[in-house]
mmCIF file of C-alpha atoms in Angstrom:
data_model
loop_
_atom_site.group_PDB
_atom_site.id
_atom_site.type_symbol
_atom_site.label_atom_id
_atom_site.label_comp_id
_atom_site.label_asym_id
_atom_site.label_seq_id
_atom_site.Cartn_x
_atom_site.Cartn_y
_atom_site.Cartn_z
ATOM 1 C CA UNK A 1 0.000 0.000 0.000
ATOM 2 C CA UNK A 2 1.365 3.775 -0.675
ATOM 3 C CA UNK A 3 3.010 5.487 1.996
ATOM 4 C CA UNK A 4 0.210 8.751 0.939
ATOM 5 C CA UNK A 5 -2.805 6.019 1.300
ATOM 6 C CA UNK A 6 -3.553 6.657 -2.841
ATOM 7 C CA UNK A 7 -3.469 10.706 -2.205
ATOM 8 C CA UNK A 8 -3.769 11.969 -5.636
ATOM 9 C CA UNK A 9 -1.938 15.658 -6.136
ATOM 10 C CA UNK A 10 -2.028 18.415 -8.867
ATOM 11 C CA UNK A 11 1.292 18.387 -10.913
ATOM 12 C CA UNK A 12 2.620 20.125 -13.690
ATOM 13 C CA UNK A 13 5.437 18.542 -16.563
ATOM 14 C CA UNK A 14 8.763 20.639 -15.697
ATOM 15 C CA UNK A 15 8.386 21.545 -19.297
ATOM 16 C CA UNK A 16 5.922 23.532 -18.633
ATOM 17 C CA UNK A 17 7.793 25.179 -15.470
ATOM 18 C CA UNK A 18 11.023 25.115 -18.008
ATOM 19 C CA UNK A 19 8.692 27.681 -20.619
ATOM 20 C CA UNK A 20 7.569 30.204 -18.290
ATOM 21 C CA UNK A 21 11.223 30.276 -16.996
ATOM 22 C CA UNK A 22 13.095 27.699 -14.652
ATOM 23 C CA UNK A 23 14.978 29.039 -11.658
ATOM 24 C CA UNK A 24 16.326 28.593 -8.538
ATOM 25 C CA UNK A 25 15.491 30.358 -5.565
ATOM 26 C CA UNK A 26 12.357 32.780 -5.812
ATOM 27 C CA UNK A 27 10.757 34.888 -8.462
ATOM 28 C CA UNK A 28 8.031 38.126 -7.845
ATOM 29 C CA UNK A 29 6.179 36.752 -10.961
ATOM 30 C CA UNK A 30 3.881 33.809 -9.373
ATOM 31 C CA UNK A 31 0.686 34.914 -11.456
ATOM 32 C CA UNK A 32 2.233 34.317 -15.043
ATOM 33 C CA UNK A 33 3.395 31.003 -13.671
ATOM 34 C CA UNK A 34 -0.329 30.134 -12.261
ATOM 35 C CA UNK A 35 -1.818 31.336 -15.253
ATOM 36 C CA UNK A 36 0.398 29.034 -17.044
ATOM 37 C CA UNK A 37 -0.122 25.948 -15.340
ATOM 38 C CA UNK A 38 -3.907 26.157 -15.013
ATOM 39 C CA UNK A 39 -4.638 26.522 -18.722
ATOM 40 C CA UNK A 40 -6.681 23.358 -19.743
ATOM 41 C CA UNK A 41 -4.228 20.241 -20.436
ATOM 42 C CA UNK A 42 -1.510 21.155 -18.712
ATOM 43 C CA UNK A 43 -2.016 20.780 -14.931
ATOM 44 C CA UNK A 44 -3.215 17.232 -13.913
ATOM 45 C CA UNK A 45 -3.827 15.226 -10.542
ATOM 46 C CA UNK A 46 -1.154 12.160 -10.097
ATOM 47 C CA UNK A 47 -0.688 9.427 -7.337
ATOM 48 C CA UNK A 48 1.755 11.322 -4.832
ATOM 49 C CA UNK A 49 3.741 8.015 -4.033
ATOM 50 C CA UNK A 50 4.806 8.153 -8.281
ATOM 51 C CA UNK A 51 4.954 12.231 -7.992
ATOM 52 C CA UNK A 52 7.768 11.939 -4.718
ATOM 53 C CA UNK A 53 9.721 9.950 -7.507
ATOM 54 C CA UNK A 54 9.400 11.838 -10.660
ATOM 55 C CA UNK A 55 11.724 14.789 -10.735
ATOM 56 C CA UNK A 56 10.255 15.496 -14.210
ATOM 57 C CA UNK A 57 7.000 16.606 -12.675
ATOM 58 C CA UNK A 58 6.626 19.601 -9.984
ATOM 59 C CA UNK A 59 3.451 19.110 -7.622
ATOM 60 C CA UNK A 60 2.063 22.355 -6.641
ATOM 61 C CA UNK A 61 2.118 23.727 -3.047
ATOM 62 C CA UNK A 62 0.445 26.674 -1.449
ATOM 63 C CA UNK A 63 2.369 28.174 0.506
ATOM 64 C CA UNK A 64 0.817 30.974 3.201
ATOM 65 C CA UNK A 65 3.065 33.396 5.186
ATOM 66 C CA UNK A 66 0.887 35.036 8.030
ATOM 67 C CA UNK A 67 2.602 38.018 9.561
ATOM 68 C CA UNK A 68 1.145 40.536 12.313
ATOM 69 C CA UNK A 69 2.953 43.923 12.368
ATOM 70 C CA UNK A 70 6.006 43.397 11.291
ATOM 71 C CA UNK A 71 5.873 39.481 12.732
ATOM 72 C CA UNK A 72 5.920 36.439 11.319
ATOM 73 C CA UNK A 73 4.237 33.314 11.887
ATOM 74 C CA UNK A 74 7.144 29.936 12.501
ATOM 75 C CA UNK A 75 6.795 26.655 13.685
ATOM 76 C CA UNK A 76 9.093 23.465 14.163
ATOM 77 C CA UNK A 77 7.567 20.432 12.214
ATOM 78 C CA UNK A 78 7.435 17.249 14.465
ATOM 79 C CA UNK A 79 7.521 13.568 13.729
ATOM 80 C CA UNK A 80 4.030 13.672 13.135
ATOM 81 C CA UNK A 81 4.098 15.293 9.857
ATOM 82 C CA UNK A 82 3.602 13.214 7.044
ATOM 83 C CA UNK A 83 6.985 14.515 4.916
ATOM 84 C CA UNK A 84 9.753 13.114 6.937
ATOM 85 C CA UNK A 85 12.654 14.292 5.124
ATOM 86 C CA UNK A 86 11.075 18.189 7.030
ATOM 87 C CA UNK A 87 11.053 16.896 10.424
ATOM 88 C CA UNK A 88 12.882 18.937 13.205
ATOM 89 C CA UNK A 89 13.022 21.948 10.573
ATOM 90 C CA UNK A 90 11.179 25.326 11.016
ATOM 91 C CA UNK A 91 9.292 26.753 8.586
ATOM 92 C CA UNK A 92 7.529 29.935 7.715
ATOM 93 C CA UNK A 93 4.656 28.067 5.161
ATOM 94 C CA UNK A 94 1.115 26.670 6.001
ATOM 95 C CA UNK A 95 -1.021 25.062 3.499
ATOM 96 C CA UNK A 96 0.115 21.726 1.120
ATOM 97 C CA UNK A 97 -0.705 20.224 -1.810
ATOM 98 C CA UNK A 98 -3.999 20.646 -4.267
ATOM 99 C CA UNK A 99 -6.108 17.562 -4.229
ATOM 100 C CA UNK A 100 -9.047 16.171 -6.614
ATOM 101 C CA UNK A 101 -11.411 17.282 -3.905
ATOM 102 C CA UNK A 102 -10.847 20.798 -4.426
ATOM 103 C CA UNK A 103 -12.362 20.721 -7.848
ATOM 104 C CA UNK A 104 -11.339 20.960 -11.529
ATOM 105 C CA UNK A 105 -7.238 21.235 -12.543
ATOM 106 C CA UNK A 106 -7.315 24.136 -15.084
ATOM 107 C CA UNK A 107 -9.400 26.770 -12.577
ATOM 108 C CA UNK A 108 -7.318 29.263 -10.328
ATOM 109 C CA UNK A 109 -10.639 28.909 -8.249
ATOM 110 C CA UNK A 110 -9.608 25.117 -7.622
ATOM 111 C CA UNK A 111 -5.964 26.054 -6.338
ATOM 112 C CA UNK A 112 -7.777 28.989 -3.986
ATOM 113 C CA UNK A 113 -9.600 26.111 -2.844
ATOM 114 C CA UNK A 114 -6.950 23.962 -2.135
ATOM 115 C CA UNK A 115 -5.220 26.589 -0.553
ATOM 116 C CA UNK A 116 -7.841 27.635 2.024
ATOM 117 C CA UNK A 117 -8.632 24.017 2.693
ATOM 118 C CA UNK A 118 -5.097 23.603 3.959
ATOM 119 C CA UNK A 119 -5.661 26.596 5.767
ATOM 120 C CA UNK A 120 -8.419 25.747 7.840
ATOM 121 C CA UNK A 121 -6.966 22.428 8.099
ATOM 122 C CA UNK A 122 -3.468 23.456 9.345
ATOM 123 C CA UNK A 123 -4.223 26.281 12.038
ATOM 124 C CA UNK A 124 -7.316 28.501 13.251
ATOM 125 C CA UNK A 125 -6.374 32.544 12.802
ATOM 126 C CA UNK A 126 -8.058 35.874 13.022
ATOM 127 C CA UNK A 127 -10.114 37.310 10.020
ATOM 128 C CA UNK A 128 -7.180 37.959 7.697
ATOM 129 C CA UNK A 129 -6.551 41.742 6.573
ATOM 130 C CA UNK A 130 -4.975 41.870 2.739
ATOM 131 C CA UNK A 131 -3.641 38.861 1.046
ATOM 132 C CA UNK A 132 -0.885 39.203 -1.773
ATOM 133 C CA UNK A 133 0.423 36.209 -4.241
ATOM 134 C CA UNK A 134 3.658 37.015 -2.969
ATOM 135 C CA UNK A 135 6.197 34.905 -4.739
ATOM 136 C CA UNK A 136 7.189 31.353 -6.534
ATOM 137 C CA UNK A 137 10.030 29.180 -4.734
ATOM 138 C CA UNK A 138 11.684 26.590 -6.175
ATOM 139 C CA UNK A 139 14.656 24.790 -4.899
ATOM 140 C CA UNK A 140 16.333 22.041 -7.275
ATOM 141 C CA UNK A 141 19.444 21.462 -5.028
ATOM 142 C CA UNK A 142 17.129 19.775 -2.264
ATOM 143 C CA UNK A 143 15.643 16.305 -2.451
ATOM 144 C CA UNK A 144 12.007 17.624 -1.308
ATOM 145 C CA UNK A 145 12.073 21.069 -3.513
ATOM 146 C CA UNK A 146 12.909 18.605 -6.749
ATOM 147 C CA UNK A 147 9.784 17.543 -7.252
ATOM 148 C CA UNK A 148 7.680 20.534 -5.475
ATOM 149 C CA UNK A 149 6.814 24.253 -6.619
ATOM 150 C CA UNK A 150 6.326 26.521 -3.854
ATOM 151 C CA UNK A 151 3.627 28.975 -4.851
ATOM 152 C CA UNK A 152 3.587 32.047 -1.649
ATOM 153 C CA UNK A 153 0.734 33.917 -0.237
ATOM 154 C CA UNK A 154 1.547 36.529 2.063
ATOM 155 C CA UNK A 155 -1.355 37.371 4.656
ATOM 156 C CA UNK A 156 -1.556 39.999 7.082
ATOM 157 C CA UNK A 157 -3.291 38.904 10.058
ATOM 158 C CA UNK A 158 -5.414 41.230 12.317
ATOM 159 C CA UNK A 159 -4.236 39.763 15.785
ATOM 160 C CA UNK A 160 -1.628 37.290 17.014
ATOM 161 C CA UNK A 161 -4.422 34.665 18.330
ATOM 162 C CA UNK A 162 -3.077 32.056 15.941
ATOM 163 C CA UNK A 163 -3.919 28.086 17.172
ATOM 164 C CA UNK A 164 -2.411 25.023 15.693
ATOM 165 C CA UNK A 165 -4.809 22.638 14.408
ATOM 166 C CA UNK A 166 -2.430 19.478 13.691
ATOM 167 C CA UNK A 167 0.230 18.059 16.604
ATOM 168 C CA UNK A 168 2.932 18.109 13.299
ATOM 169 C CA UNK A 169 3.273 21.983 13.851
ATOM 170 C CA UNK A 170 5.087 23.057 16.925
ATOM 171 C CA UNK A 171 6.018 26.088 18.939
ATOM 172 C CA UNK A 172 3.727 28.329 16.887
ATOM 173 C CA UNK A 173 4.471 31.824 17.327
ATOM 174 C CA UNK A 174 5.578 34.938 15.899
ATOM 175 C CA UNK A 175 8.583 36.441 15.321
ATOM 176 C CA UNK A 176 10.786 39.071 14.149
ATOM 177 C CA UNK A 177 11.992 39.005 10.455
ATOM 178 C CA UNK A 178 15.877 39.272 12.764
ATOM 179 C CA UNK A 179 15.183 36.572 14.161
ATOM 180 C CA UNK A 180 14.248 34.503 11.888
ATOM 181 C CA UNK A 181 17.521 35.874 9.715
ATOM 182 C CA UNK A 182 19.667 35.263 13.181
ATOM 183 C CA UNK A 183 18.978 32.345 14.982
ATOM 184 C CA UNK A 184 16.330 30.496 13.858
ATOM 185 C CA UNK A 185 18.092 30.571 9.762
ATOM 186 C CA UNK A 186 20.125 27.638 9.972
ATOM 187 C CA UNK A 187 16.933 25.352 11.478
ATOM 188 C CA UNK A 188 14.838 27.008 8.439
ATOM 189 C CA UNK A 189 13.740 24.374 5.786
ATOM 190 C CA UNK A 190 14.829 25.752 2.228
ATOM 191 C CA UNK A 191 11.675 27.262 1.479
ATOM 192 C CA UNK A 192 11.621 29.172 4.330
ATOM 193 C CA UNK A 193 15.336 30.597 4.287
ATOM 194 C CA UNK A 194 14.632 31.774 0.282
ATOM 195 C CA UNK A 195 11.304 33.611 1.827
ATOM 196 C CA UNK A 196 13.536 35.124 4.830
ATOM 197 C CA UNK A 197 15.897 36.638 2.191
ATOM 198 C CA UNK A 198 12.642 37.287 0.100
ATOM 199 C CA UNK A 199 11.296 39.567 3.114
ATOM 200 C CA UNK A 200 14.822 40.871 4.003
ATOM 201 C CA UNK A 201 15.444 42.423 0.716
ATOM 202 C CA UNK A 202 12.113 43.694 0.679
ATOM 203 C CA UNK A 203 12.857 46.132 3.373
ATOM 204 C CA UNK A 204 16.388 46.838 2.212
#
């Protein structure tokens, strides 16, 4: 039986990633990737056990930053997460991948789904102020960013009253962008470290 219990997960061919423009590291550009990916034919749901193994697909993530006044929202991801190769890292990201559930493959309005659904599913928050598609993170060099696509939202929360929802995420809490640049960097998984640079140069 599959590790992922027969999850199926959106994925797009890396030559479709390779046509809008393959990088590593993070571009400010996310919508004409999205907009790529979700035209009909190209984005498709795939058995996740297959997608883990198949570098020449990228499955989709949402990925949502939540920050509070300058704050941002970290937790350490526990044994109890099902991606093992992230345990004992920190991370900046909530949300996961886009499943058949959430509705049709070539609609933005099924990745918003999937999104939210991860959301709710991940932690409890405040009403949300402004959202932004913030960024697209991609990380070749690591064994888990090989065969995902980060795609990051950036909220801004109206209060700190932020409650896990799943035992995988850990000493949730905000904290200063300096901190997270200091000494929380080197526990950072890869995603989060390109979005701490991301932010950093955003207020250079």
């Amino acid at each position: 039986m599959s590790k992922y219990n027969g999850e199926q997960v959106l994925v797009v061919p890396r030559e479709a990633f390779n046509a809008v423009g393959a990088f590593n590291g993070v571009r400010r550009n996310p919508q004409d990737y999205l907009a790529a990916f979700l035209k009909p034919g190209v984005a498709r749901y795939m058995d996740r056990e297959l997608a883990e193994n198949s570098p020449e697909f990228k499955q989709l993530i949402a990925y949502a930053i939540f920050c509070h006044r300058g704050r941002i929202l970290a937790y350490s991801r526990t044994s109890k997460g099902g991606e093992s190769r992230l345990h004992d890292k920190w991370s900046l990201g909530i949300g996961g991948h886009i499943n058949p559930a959430d509705g049709l493959t070539d609609s933005i309005a099924t990745y918003l789904a999937g999104m939210e659904r991860e959301i709710r599913e991940e932690i409890t928050i405040p009403a949300a102020g402004a959202q932004e598609l913030y960024a697209i993170i991609n990380d070749d060099t690591d064994e888990v960013g090989s065969v995902h696509l980060g795609i990051v939202h950036r909220f801004e929360l109206a209060g700190e009253e932020v409650s896990a929802n799943e035992k995988k995420l850990d000493n949730l809490g905000f904290h200063t962008l300096e901190e997270l640049a200091t000494e929380l960097y080197p526990k950072l998984e890869s995603w989060s470290a390109i979005c701490v640079d991301a932010l950093r140069a955003d207020r250079a």
